[in-house]
CSV table of C-alpha atoms and ligand atoms in Angstrom, one decimal:
chain,number,residue,atom,x,y,z
A,1,UNK,CA,-4.8,-19.8,-43.5
A,2,UNK,CA,-6.0,-20.0,-47.3
A,3,UNK,CA,-9.7,-19.6,-46.2
A,4,UNK,CA,-9.1,-15.8,-44.6
A,5,UNK,CA,-7.2,-14.8,-47.3
A,6,UNK,CA,-8.8,-12.2,-49.3
A,7,UNK,CA,-9.8,-12.3,-53.4
A,8,UNK,CA,-10.8,-9.5,-55.5
A,9,UNK,CA,-14.3,-10.3,-56.4
A,10,UNK,CA,-14.8,-9.2,-60.3
A,11,UNK,CA,-12.4,-8.8,-63.2
A,12,UNK,CA,-13.0,-5.0,-63.2
A,13,UNK,CA,-12.0,-5.5,-59.4
A,14,UNK,CA,-8.6,-6.5,-60.3
A,15,UNK,CA,-8.1,-4.1,-63.2
A,16,UNK,CA,-8.8,-1.2,-61.2
A,17,UNK,CA,-6.6,-2.2,-58.3
A,18,UNK,CA,-3.9,-2.7,-60.4
A,19,UNK,CA,-4.0,-0.1,-62.7
A,20,UNK,CA,-4.4,2.2,-59.4
A,21,UNK,CA,-1.0,0.6,-58.2
A,22,UNK,CA,0.5,1.2,-61.8
A,23,UNK,CA,-1.0,4.5,-62.1
A,24,UNK,CA,0.8,7.0,-59.6
A,25,UNK,CA,3.3,9.9,-59.3
A,26,UNK,CA,5.5,7.9,-61.9
A,27,UNK,CA,2.6,8.5,-64.4
A,28,UNK,CA,1.7,11.9,-64.1
A,29,UNK,CA,4.6,13.5,-62.9
A,30,UNK,CA,7.4,11.2,-63.5
A,31,UNK,CA,6.9,10.3,-67.3
A,32,UNK,CA,6.1,13.9,-68.5
A,33,UNK,CA,9.0,15.1,-66.6
A,34,UNK,CA,11.5,12.5,-68.2
A,35,UNK,CA,9.7,13.4,-71.7
A,36,UNK,CA,10.5,17.0,-71.3
A,37,UNK,CA,14.1,16.2,-70.1
A,38,UNK,CA,14.8,13.6,-72.7
A,39,UNK,CA,13.7,14.8,-76.2
A,40,UNK,CA,10.3,14.7,-76.0
A,41,UNK,CA,8.6,12.4,-78.1
A,42,UNK,CA,11.6,10.3,-78.8
A,43,UNK,CA,11.5,9.2,-75.2
A,44,UNK,CA,7.8,8.7,-75.7
A,45,UNK,CA,8.7,6.2,-78.6
A,46,UNK,CA,11.3,4.7,-76.8
A,47,UNK,CA,9.3,4.1,-73.7
A,48,UNK,CA,6.5,2.6,-75.3
A,49,UNK,CA,8.4,-0.1,-77.0
A,50,UNK,CA,10.3,-0.7,-73.8
A,51,UNK,CA,7.2,-1.1,-71.7
A,52,UNK,CA,5.4,-3.4,-73.8
A,53,UNK,CA,8.4,-5.7,-74.6
A,54,UNK,CA,10.3,-5.8,-71.6
A,55,UNK,CA,8.3,-4.4,-68.9
A,56,UNK,CA,5.0,-6.1,-69.7
A,57,UNK,CA,6.5,-9.7,-69.8
A,58,UNK,CA,8.2,-9.4,-66.8
A,59,UNK,CA,5.0,-8.1,-65.3
A,60,UNK,CA,3.4,-11.1,-66.4
A,61,UNK,CA,5.6,-13.3,-64.7
A,62,UNK,CA,4.9,-11.6,-61.1
A,63,UNK,CA,1.2,-11.9,-61.8
A,64,UNK,CA,1.8,-15.3,-62.7
A,65,UNK,CA,4.1,-16.2,-59.4
A,66,UNK,CA,1.4,-14.9,-57.1
A,67,UNK,CA,-1.6,-16.5,-58.7
A,68,UNK,CA,0.4,-19.8,-58.6
A,69,UNK,CA,1.2,-19.3,-55.3
A,70,UNK,CA,-1.9,-17.9,-53.8
A,71,UNK,CA,0.1,-16.1,-51.1
A,72,UNK,CA,2.4,-13.5,-50.3
A,73,UNK,CA,5.8,-12.7,-52.5
A,74,UNK,CA,8.2,-15.2,-50.3
A,75,UNK,CA,5.7,-17.9,-49.7
A,76,UNK,CA,4.8,-17.6,-53.5
A,77,UNK,CA,8.5,-17.9,-54.6
A,78,UNK,CA,9.1,-20.8,-52.1
A,79,UNK,CA,6.2,-23.1,-53.5
A,80,UNK,CA,8.0,-23.2,-56.7
A,81,UNK,CA,11.7,-23.9,-54.9
A,82,UNK,CA,12.8,-27.5,-55.2
A,83,UNK,CA,15.8,-27.4,-53.1
A,84,UNK,CA,17.0,-25.9,-50.0
A,85,UNK,CA,18.8,-23.3,-52.5
A,86,UNK,CA,16.1,-22.4,-54.4
A,87,UNK,CA,13.8,-21.5,-51.1
A,88,UNK,CA,16.5,-19.4,-49.9
A,89,UNK,CA,16.9,-17.5,-52.6
A,90,UNK,CA,13.0,-17.3,-52.8
A,91,UNK,CA,13.0,-15.9,-49.5
A,92,UNK,CA,16.0,-13.0,-50.8
A,93,UNK,CA,13.9,-12.2,-53.9
A,94,UNK,CA,10.8,-12.0,-51.9
A,95,UNK,CA,11.6,-10.3,-48.8
A,96,UNK,CA,13.7,-7.9,-51.0
A,97,UNK,CA,10.7,-6.9,-52.7
A,98,UNK,CA,8.8,-6.2,-49.8
A,99,UNK,CA,11.4,-4.2,-48.3
A,100,UNK,CA,11.8,-2.3,-51.5
A,101,UNK,CA,8.1,-1.8,-51.3
A,102,UNK,CA,8.4,-0.3,-47.7
A,103,UNK,CA,11.2,2.2,-48.8
A,104,UNK,CA,9.2,3.1,-52.0
A,105,UNK,CA,6.3,4.2,-49.3
A,106,UNK,CA,8.4,6.2,-47.1
A,107,UNK,CA,9.7,8.7,-49.7
A,108,UNK,CA,6.3,8.4,-52.1
A,109,UNK,CA,4.6,9.4,-48.9
A,110,UNK,CA,6.7,12.6,-48.5
A,111,UNK,CA,5.9,13.4,-52.4
A,112,UNK,CA,2.0,12.6,-51.7
A,113,UNK,CA,1.8,14.9,-48.8
A,114,UNK,CA,3.3,17.8,-50.9
A,115,UNK,CA,0.6,17.2,-53.1
A,116,UNK,CA,-2.2,17.1,-50.5
A,117,UNK,CA,-0.6,20.2,-49.0
A,118,UNK,CA,-0.7,21.9,-52.7
A,119,UNK,CA,-4.6,20.9,-52.8
A,120,UNK,CA,-5.3,22.6,-50.0
A,121,UNK,CA,-3.8,26.0,-50.8
A,122,UNK,CA,-6.1,27.0,-53.3
A,123,UNK,CA,-9.0,26.1,-50.7
A,124,UNK,CA,-7.7,28.0,-48.2
A,125,UNK,CA,-7.4,30.9,-50.5
A,126,UNK,CA,-10.7,30.7,-51.4
A,127,UNK,CA,-11.9,30.5,-48.2
A,128,UNK,CA,-9.6,33.5,-47.2
A,129,UNK,CA,-7.3,32.2,-45.0
A,130,UNK,CA,-4.0,33.5,-46.4
A,131,UNK,CA,-1.8,32.7,-43.8
A,132,UNK,CA,-2.6,29.0,-43.8
A,133,UNK,CA,-2.6,28.9,-47.7
A,134,UNK,CA,1.1,30.6,-47.6
A,135,UNK,CA,2.4,28.0,-44.5
A,136,UNK,CA,1.0,24.7,-46.3
A,137,UNK,CA,2.9,25.8,-49.5
A,138,UNK,CA,6.3,26.6,-47.9
A,139,UNK,CA,9.0,23.9,-46.9
A,140,UNK,CA,9.0,23.1,-43.6
A,141,UNK,CA,9.8,20.1,-41.2
A,142,UNK,CA,6.1,20.6,-39.3
A,143,UNK,CA,4.3,21.0,-42.4
A,144,UNK,CA,6.0,18.1,-44.4
A,145,UNK,CA,5.4,15.4,-41.0
A,146,UNK,CA,1.7,16.8,-40.7
A,147,UNK,CA,1.0,16.1,-44.5
A,148,UNK,CA,3.0,12.9,-44.8
A,149,UNK,CA,1.3,11.6,-42.0
A,150,UNK,CA,-2.4,12.3,-43.5
A,151,UNK,CA,-1.7,10.5,-46.3
A,152,UNK,CA,-0.1,7.6,-44.4
A,153,UNK,CA,-3.5,7.8,-42.3
A,154,UNK,CA,-5.3,7.2,-45.3
A,155,UNK,CA,-3.6,4.8,-46.8
A,156,UNK,CA,-3.5,2.6,-43.5
A,157,UNK,CA,-7.1,3.2,-43.2
A,158,UNK,CA,-7.6,1.6,-46.6
A,159,UNK,CA,-5.4,-1.6,-46.0
A,160,UNK,CA,-6.8,-2.8,-42.8
A,161,UNK,CA,-10.2,-3.1,-44.0
A,162,UNK,CA,-8.8,-6.0,-46.7
A,163,UNK,CA,-8.5,-7.0,-50.2
A,164,UNK,CA,-12.4,-6.5,-51.2
A,165,UNK,CA,-13.6,-3.6,-48.7
A,166,UNK,CA,-10.2,-1.9,-48.7
A,167,UNK,CA,-8.1,-2.0,-52.1
A,168,UNK,CA,-11.0,-2.9,-54.7
A,169,UNK,CA,-13.4,-0.7,-53.1
A,170,UNK,CA,-11.3,2.3,-53.2
A,171,UNK,CA,-9.7,1.6,-56.4
A,172,UNK,CA,-13.0,1.3,-58.0
A,173,UNK,CA,-14.1,4.7,-56.2
A,174,UNK,CA,-10.6,6.6,-57.3
A,175,UNK,CA,-9.8,5.4,-60.6
A,176,UNK,CA,-12.5,6.7,-62.3
A,177,UNK,CA,-12.3,10.2,-60.4
A,178,UNK,CA,-8.9,10.1,-61.6
A,179,UNK,CA,-9.8,9.4,-65.2
A,180,UNK,CA,-12.5,12.1,-65.3
A,181,UNK,CA,-10.2,14.7,-63.5
A,182,UNK,CA,-7.5,13.9,-66.0
A,183,UNK,CA,-9.5,14.3,-69.1
A,184,UNK,CA,-11.0,17.7,-67.8
A,185,UNK,CA,-7.8,19.2,-67.4
A,186,UNK,CA,-6.6,18.3,-70.7
A,187,UNK,CA,-9.5,19.4,-72.1
A,188,UNK,CA,-9.2,22.7,-70.6
A,189,UNK,CA,-5.4,23.4,-70.8
A,190,UNK,CA,-5.6,22.4,-74.7
A,191,UNK,CA,-7.9,25.6,-75.1
A,192,UNK,CA,-5.1,28.0,-73.9
A,193,UNK,CA,-2.7,29.9,-75.7
A,194,UNK,CA,0.5,28.2,-76.2
A,195,UNK,CA,-0.6,24.4,-76.0
A,196,UNK,CA,-0.4,23.9,-79.7
A,197,UNK,CA,3.4,24.7,-79.5
A,198,UNK,CA,3.6,22.1,-76.1
A,199,UNK,CA,1.8,19.6,-78.4
A,200,UNK,CA,4.2,19.6,-81.1
A,201,UNK,CA,7.1,19.3,-78.6
A,202,UNK,CA,5.2,16.4,-77.1
A,203,UNK,CA,4.3,14.5,-80.2
A,204,UNK,CA,7.3,15.1,-82.8
A,205,UNK,CA,9.9,12.8,-82.3
A,206,UNK,CA,13.8,13.9,-82.5
A,207,UNK,CA,14.7,10.5,-84.2
A,208,UNK,CA,18.4,11.5,-83.1
A,209,UNK,CA,18.3,10.8,-79.2
A,210,UNK,CA,16.7,7.6,-79.9
A,211,UNK,CA,19.7,5.3,-79.0
A,212,UNK,CA,21.4,7.6,-76.7
A,213,UNK,CA,22.1,5.2,-73.8
A,214,UNK,CA,20.9,7.6,-71.1
A,215,UNK,CA,17.6,7.8,-72.6
A,216,UNK,CA,17.2,3.9,-72.7
A,217,UNK,CA,18.0,3.7,-69.0
A,218,UNK,CA,15.7,6.5,-68.1
A,219,UNK,CA,12.9,4.8,-70.1
A,220,UNK,CA,13.3,1.6,-69.1
A,221,UNK,CA,13.2,2.5,-65.1
A,222,UNK,CA,10.2,4.9,-65.6
A,223,UNK,CA,8.6,1.5,-67.3
A,224,UNK,CA,9.9,-0.5,-64.1
A,225,UNK,CA,8.7,1.9,-61.5
A,226,UNK,CA,5.1,2.6,-63.5
A,227,UNK,CA,4.3,-1.1,-63.7
A,228,UNK,CA,5.1,-1.5,-59.9
A,229,UNK,CA,7.9,-4.2,-60.8
A,230,UNK,CA,10.3,-5.5,-58.1
A,231,UNK,CA,8.2,-4.7,-55.1
A,232,UNK,CA,6.2,-7.6,-54.7
A,233,UNK,CA,3.0,-5.7,-55.2
A,234,UNK,CA,1.7,-7.6,-58.4
A,235,UNK,CA,3.1,-10.7,-57.0
A,236,UNK,CA,0.2,-10.2,-54.1
A,237,UNK,CA,-1.9,-8.5,-56.6
A,238,UNK,CA,-1.9,-11.8,-58.6
A,239,UNK,CA,-2.4,-14.0,-55.8
A,240,UNK,CA,-5.9,-12.6,-55.4
A,241,UNK,CA,-6.9,-13.1,-58.6
A,242,UNK,CA,-9.5,-16.1,-59.1
A,243,UNK,CA,-7.9,-19.2,-61.1
A,244,UNK,CA,-11.1,-18.5,-63.3
A,245,UNK,CA,-9.5,-15.3,-64.9
A,246,UNK,CA,-7.4,-15.0,-68.3
A,247,UNK,CA,-4.1,-13.6,-66.5
A,248,UNK,CA,-2.6,-13.0,-69.8
A,249,UNK,CA,-5.5,-10.7,-71.1
A,250,UNK,CA,-5.9,-9.0,-67.5
A,251,UNK,CA,-2.2,-8.3,-67.5
A,252,UNK,CA,-2.4,-6.7,-71.0
A,253,UNK,CA,-5.3,-4.7,-70.3
A,254,UNK,CA,-3.9,-3.0,-66.9
A,255,UNK,CA,-0.6,-2.2,-69.1
A,256,UNK,CA,-2.6,-0.8,-71.9
A,257,UNK,CA,-4.3,1.6,-68.9
A,258,UNK,CA,-1.3,2.3,-67.4
A,259,UNK,CA,0.7,3.4,-70.6
A,260,UNK,CA,-2.3,5.5,-71.8
A,261,UNK,CA,-2.6,7.3,-68.6
A,262,UNK,CA,1.2,7.8,-68.7
A,263,UNK,CA,0.6,9.4,-72.2
A,264,UNK,CA,-2.3,11.2,-71.4
A,265,UNK,CA,-1.0,13.0,-68.3
A,266,UNK,CA,2.3,14.0,-71.0
A,267,UNK,CA,-0.8,15.9,-73.0
A,268,UNK,CA,-1.8,17.9,-70.0
A,269,UNK,CA,1.6,18.2,-68.5
A,270,UNK,CA,4.1,19.1,-71.2
A,271,UNK,CA,0.9,21.8,-73.1
A,272,UNK,CA,0.7,23.1,-69.6
A,273,UNK,CA,4.5,24.0,-69.6
A,274,UNK,CA,4.0,25.9,-73.0
A,275,UNK,CA,1.1,27.7,-71.7
A,276,UNK,CA,3.1,29.1,-69.0
A,277,UNK,CA,5.7,30.4,-71.2
A,278,UNK,CA,3.0,32.3,-73.3
A,279,UNK,CA,1.8,33.6,-69.9
A,280,UNK,CA,5.3,34.8,-69.3
A,281,UNK,CA,6.8,31.8,-66.7
A,282,UNK,CA,10.2,30.5,-67.5
A,283,UNK,CA,10.1,26.8,-68.7
A,284,UNK,CA,13.6,26.3,-70.0
A,285,UNK,CA,16.5,25.8,-67.2
A,286,UNK,CA,19.8,27.1,-67.8
A,287,UNK,CA,20.8,24.6,-70.1
A,288,UNK,CA,18.1,24.8,-72.6
A,289,UNK,CA,16.2,22.1,-71.5
A,290,UNK,CA,12.7,22.0,-70.2
A,291,UNK,CA,12.4,22.4,-66.3
A,292,UNK,CA,11.6,19.6,-65.2
A,293,UNK,CA,11.3,17.3,-61.2
A,294,UNK,CA,10.0,19.3,-58.4
A,295,UNK,CA,10.7,22.6,-60.1
A,296,UNK,CA,7.9,21.6,-62.9
A,297,UNK,CA,5.1,20.9,-60.5
A,298,UNK,CA,5.8,22.9,-57.5
A,299,UNK,CA,6.8,26.2,-59.6
A,300,UNK,CA,6.0,26.1,-63.3
A,301,UNK,CA,2.6,24.8,-62.8
A,302,UNK,CA,1.4,26.9,-59.9
A,303,UNK,CA,3.0,30.0,-61.5
A,304,UNK,CA,0.5,29.1,-64.5
A,305,UNK,CA,-2.5,28.4,-62.2
A,306,UNK,CA,-1.8,32.0,-60.4
A,307,UNK,CA,-1.7,33.6,-63.9
A,308,UNK,CA,-5.2,32.2,-64.7
A,309,UNK,CA,-6.7,34.2,-61.7
A,310,UNK,CA,-9.8,33.3,-60.0
A,311,UNK,CA,-10.4,30.1,-62.2
A,312,UNK,CA,-6.5,29.2,-61.4
A,313,UNK,CA,-7.7,28.2,-57.8
A,314,UNK,CA,-10.1,25.3,-59.3
A,315,UNK,CA,-7.5,24.6,-61.9
A,316,UNK,CA,-5.0,23.9,-59.1
A,317,UNK,CA,-7.3,22.2,-56.8
A,318,UNK,CA,-8.3,19.8,-59.4
A,319,UNK,CA,-5.0,19.1,-60.6
A,320,UNK,CA,-3.5,18.3,-56.9
A,321,UNK,CA,-6.7,16.1,-56.1
A,322,UNK,CA,-5.7,14.3,-59.3
A,323,UNK,CA,-2.1,13.8,-58.1
A,324,UNK,CA,-3.0,12.7,-54.5
A,325,UNK,CA,-5.7,10.2,-55.7
A,326,UNK,CA,-2.9,8.7,-58.0
A,327,UNK,CA,-0.9,8.7,-55.2
A,328,UNK,CA,-2.9,6.9,-52.8
A,329,UNK,CA,-4.4,3.9,-55.2
A,330,UNK,CA,-0.3,3.3,-55.5
A,331,UNK,CA,0.3,3.6,-52.1
A,332,UNK,CA,-1.9,1.1,-50.8
A,333,UNK,CA,-0.3,-1.7,-53.1
A,334,UNK,CA,3.3,-0.6,-51.2
A,335,UNK,CA,1.5,-1.1,-47.9
A,336,UNK,CA,-0.3,-4.5,-49.1
A,337,UNK,CA,3.1,-6.1,-50.0
A,338,UNK,CA,4.8,-6.2,-46.3
A,339,UNK,CA,1.2,-6.3,-44.7
A,340,UNK,CA,0.5,-9.8,-46.3
A,341,UNK,CA,3.8,-10.8,-45.6
A,342,UNK,CA,3.7,-10.0,-41.6
A,343,UNK,CA,-0.1,-11.6,-41.7
A,344,UNK,CA,0.6,-14.7,-43.8
A,345,UNK,CA,3.7,-15.4,-42.2
A,346,UNK,CA,3.6,-14.5,-38.6
A,347,UNK,CA,0.1,-15.2,-38.2
A,348,UNK,CA,-0.4,-11.0,-37.1
A,349,UNK,CA,-4.0,-10.1,-37.3
A,350,UNK,CA,-4.6,-7.4,-40.2
A,351,UNK,CA,-5.6,-4.6,-38.4
A,352,UNK,CA,-2.4,-4.6,-36.2
A,353,UNK,CA,-0.2,-5.5,-38.9
A,354,UNK,CA,-1.4,-2.8,-41.1
A,355,UNK,CA,-1.0,-0.1,-38.1
A,356,UNK,CA,2.5,-1.3,-37.0
A,357,UNK,CA,4.2,-1.3,-40.5
A,358,UNK,CA,2.4,1.9,-41.2
A,359,UNK,CA,3.9,3.2,-38.1
A,360,UNK,CA,7.6,1.9,-39.2
A,361,UNK,CA,7.2,3.3,-42.5
A,362,UNK,CA,6.0,6.9,-41.5
A,363,UNK,CA,9.1,6.7,-39.0
A,364,UNK,CA,11.3,6.4,-41.8
A,365,UNK,CA,9.5,9.4,-43.6
A,366,UNK,CA,10.2,11.2,-40.6
A,367,UNK,CA,14.0,10.3,-41.0
A,368,UNK,CA,14.0,11.2,-44.9
A,369,UNK,CA,11.9,14.7,-44.0
A,370,UNK,CA,14.7,15.7,-41.4
A,371,UNK,CA,17.0,16.2,-44.1
A,372,UNK,CA,14.9,16.4,-47.2
A,373,UNK,CA,17.0,17.2,-49.4
A,374,UNK,CA,19.6,14.6,-49.4
A,375,UNK,CA,17.6,11.6,-48.1
A,376,UNK,CA,14.6,11.5,-50.3
A,377,UNK,CA,17.0,11.4,-53.3
A,378,UNK,CA,19.0,8.7,-51.8
A,379,UNK,CA,16.0,6.7,-50.8
A,380,UNK,CA,14.3,7.0,-54.1
A,381,UNK,CA,17.9,5.9,-56.0
A,382,UNK,CA,18.6,2.8,-53.9
A,383,UNK,CA,14.8,1.4,-54.1
A,384,UNK,CA,14.1,2.6,-57.6
A,385,UNK,CA,17.3,2.3,-59.2
A,386,UNK,CA,18.9,-0.6,-57.8
A,387,UNK,CA,16.1,-2.6,-55.7
A,388,UNK,CA,13.5,-2.6,-58.2
A,389,UNK,CA,15.4,-3.6,-61.5
A,390,UNK,CA,17.5,-6.3,-59.2
A,391,UNK,CA,14.2,-7.8,-57.8
A,392,UNK,CA,12.3,-7.6,-61.1
A,393,UNK,CA,15.0,-9.3,-63.2
A,394,UNK,CA,15.5,-12.3,-60.3
A,395,UNK,CA,11.8,-12.9,-60.6
A,396,UNK,CA,11.9,-13.7,-64.3
A,397,UNK,CA,15.0,-15.9,-63.6
A,398,UNK,CA,12.4,-17.3,-61.2
A,399,UNK,CA,9.9,-18.2,-63.6
A,400,UNK,CA,12.6,-18.9,-66.5
A,401,UNK,CA,15.2,-21.2,-64.7
A,402,UNK,CA,13.7,-22.3,-61.2
A,403,UNK,CA,10.0,-23.1,-62.0
A,404,UNK,CA,9.3,-26.1,-64.1
A,405,UNK,CA,8.2,-25.3,-67.3
A,406,UNK,CA,5.3,-27.4,-66.9
A,407,UNK,CA,4.2,-25.9,-64.0
A,408,UNK,CA,4.5,-22.2,-65.6
A,409,UNK,CA,2.5,-23.6,-68.7
A,410,UNK,CA,-0.5,-25.2,-66.7
A,411,UNK,CA,-0.4,-21.9,-64.6
A,412,UNK,CA,-1.0,-20.2,-67.9
A,413,UNK,CA,-3.6,-22.3,-68.7
A,414,UNK,CA,-6.1,-21.7,-65.7
A,415,UNK,CA,-9.0,-19.3,-66.8
A,416,UNK,CA,-7.5,-19.3,-70.7
A,417,UNK,CA,-8.5,-22.8,-72.5
A,418,UNK,CA,-6.9,-21.7,-75.6
A,419,UNK,CA,-3.6,-20.7,-74.4
A,420,UNK,CA,-1.5,-23.2,-76.3
A,421,UNK,CA,-2.4,-21.5,-79.6
A,422,UNK,CA,-1.6,-18.1,-78.4
A,423,UNK,CA,1.7,-16.1,-79.6
A,424,UNK,CA,2.3,-15.5,-76.1
A,425,UNK,CA,2.2,-19.1,-75.0
A,426,UNK,CA,4.9,-19.8,-78.0
A,427,UNK,CA,7.3,-16.9,-77.0
A,428,UNK,CA,6.8,-15.9,-73.1
A,429,UNK,CA,8.5,-18.5,-71.5
A,430,UNK,CA,11.5,-18.8,-73.6
A,431,UNK,CA,11.9,-14.8,-73.8
A,432,UNK,CA,11.3,-14.4,-69.6
A,433,UNK,CA,14.0,-17.0,-69.5
A,434,UNK,CA,17.0,-15.5,-71.7
A,435,UNK,CA,15.9,-12.2,-72.7
A,436,UNK,CA,14.2,-10.5,-70.2
A,437,UNK,CA,17.0,-11.0,-67.5
A,438,UNK,CA,19.7,-10.1,-70.0
A,439,UNK,CA,18.4,-7.0,-71.1
A,440,UNK,CA,17.5,-5.7,-67.5
A,441,UNK,CA,20.9,-6.8,-66.6
A,442,UNK,CA,22.8,-4.7,-69.6
A,443,UNK,CA,20.8,-1.6,-68.9
A,444,UNK,CA,21.0,-2.0,-65.1
A,445,UNK,CA,24.9,-2.6,-65.4
A,446,UNK,CA,25.0,0.3,-67.9
A,447,UNK,CA,23.2,2.7,-65.5
A,448,UNK,CA,25.9,2.2,-63.2
A,449,UNK,CA,28.1,3.9,-65.3
A,450,UNK,CA,30.7,1.2,-64.7
A,451,UNK,CA,32.3,1.8,-68.3
B,501,LIG,N1,3.8,2.7,-60.2
B,501,LIG,C1,3.3,3.5,-59.2
B,501,LIG,C2,3.7,5.1,-59.9
B,501,LIG,O1,3.9,4.6,-61.1
B,501,LIG,C3,4.4,3.9,-58.3
B,501,LIG,C4,4.7,2.3,-57.5
B,501,LIG,C5,5.8,1.5,-57.3
B,501,LIG,C6,3.9,1.7,-57.1
B,501,LIG,C7,6.3,0.7,-56.7
B,501,LIG,C8,4.0,0.4,-56.3
B,501,LIG,C9,5.2,0.1,-56.4
B,501,LIG,O2,3.6,5.7,-59.2
């Protein structure tokens, strides 16, 4: 089996793929939205601390499990299990992650479909087919189903080609495109009236809000979603990294890219909102907070684009292409989790497994679309607020309590001869054993609002 497994052909291939998974709607939509509704820069500060102190160590745990196991999430976790109980526990954690990835993809595909439909709209206006332009941005079952199907088709198309020809090749093409689009859009928006007020709101922290429990919970959830934790995705991507690579540095580079792009997205979205305000668009909700969620992306920003006149069509197109590209490099990683599981555990051919699993997930999306107002939020909550933190926490428990400490250290040494002298070596094993599971557990229990 292992001979037919793929592997990233280069360091940059892995970085682009893992950063592609991490950078998605969570960065470009979720992060600025959370920032807007949680006191601006105070949120940014808390996010940065939590991303590096909690999400990064948990991210390393998942990468290390995968690189050690050289297999899908369940098999990798089972390789470090010594008793029957461990093996069962490994199955629950690994399979739980696979299911979580599938559930996330089922609602993420719907959101990505909206992004694509909003990218089609300006093109339709430029070409002069106004009725098509109006149709693609109005909510309907058919519109949602059509664009979700197109998006799922693209995801399946890439994943069935495998690790090197699919994930790596497309991540290497799409990630630079995403970064260039983001920078061009920031450069343009910052020249407009009102942008400096937005920058001010984004970059000046209101320190009084820093310890608000809700802010902490939102920031941690956002950091975990952004690094794709608790979904088996980073375990499987870790399993495709060569033993010659230094995992600690690679993991740090991916985290840095993820956090920087979220930060850059904030430099685009928050100033854009204030530019919209300068043009007469309402950007504050009735309770005085900044508009966030779907209202931000599908109402405030489109009003801004249309107030720009003809050039606004091109800006809108660039913005929604940016969103769609970000979503695609993430969705392929979500599909890879379940596909690698079925290919390796049940011996199914990759192409067939990809089509079958992609279709099943699409059917779940159809279920969501049929009652979008209720189902979208419900599936998102189950997968991201419950599934992800619990599974990410259990992965840390696995590394800290089940995996032999010596084996952990040996794996850390692969591709990194000087590992023993690093701070990471001294702190991380202990940190993953005690601090990560406890901190994630506390925040999770708190988020249930039991007390
Ligand atoms: N990290 C992605 C984002 O920020 C979402 C994601 C979650 C991707 C889970 C894979 C697995 O949008």
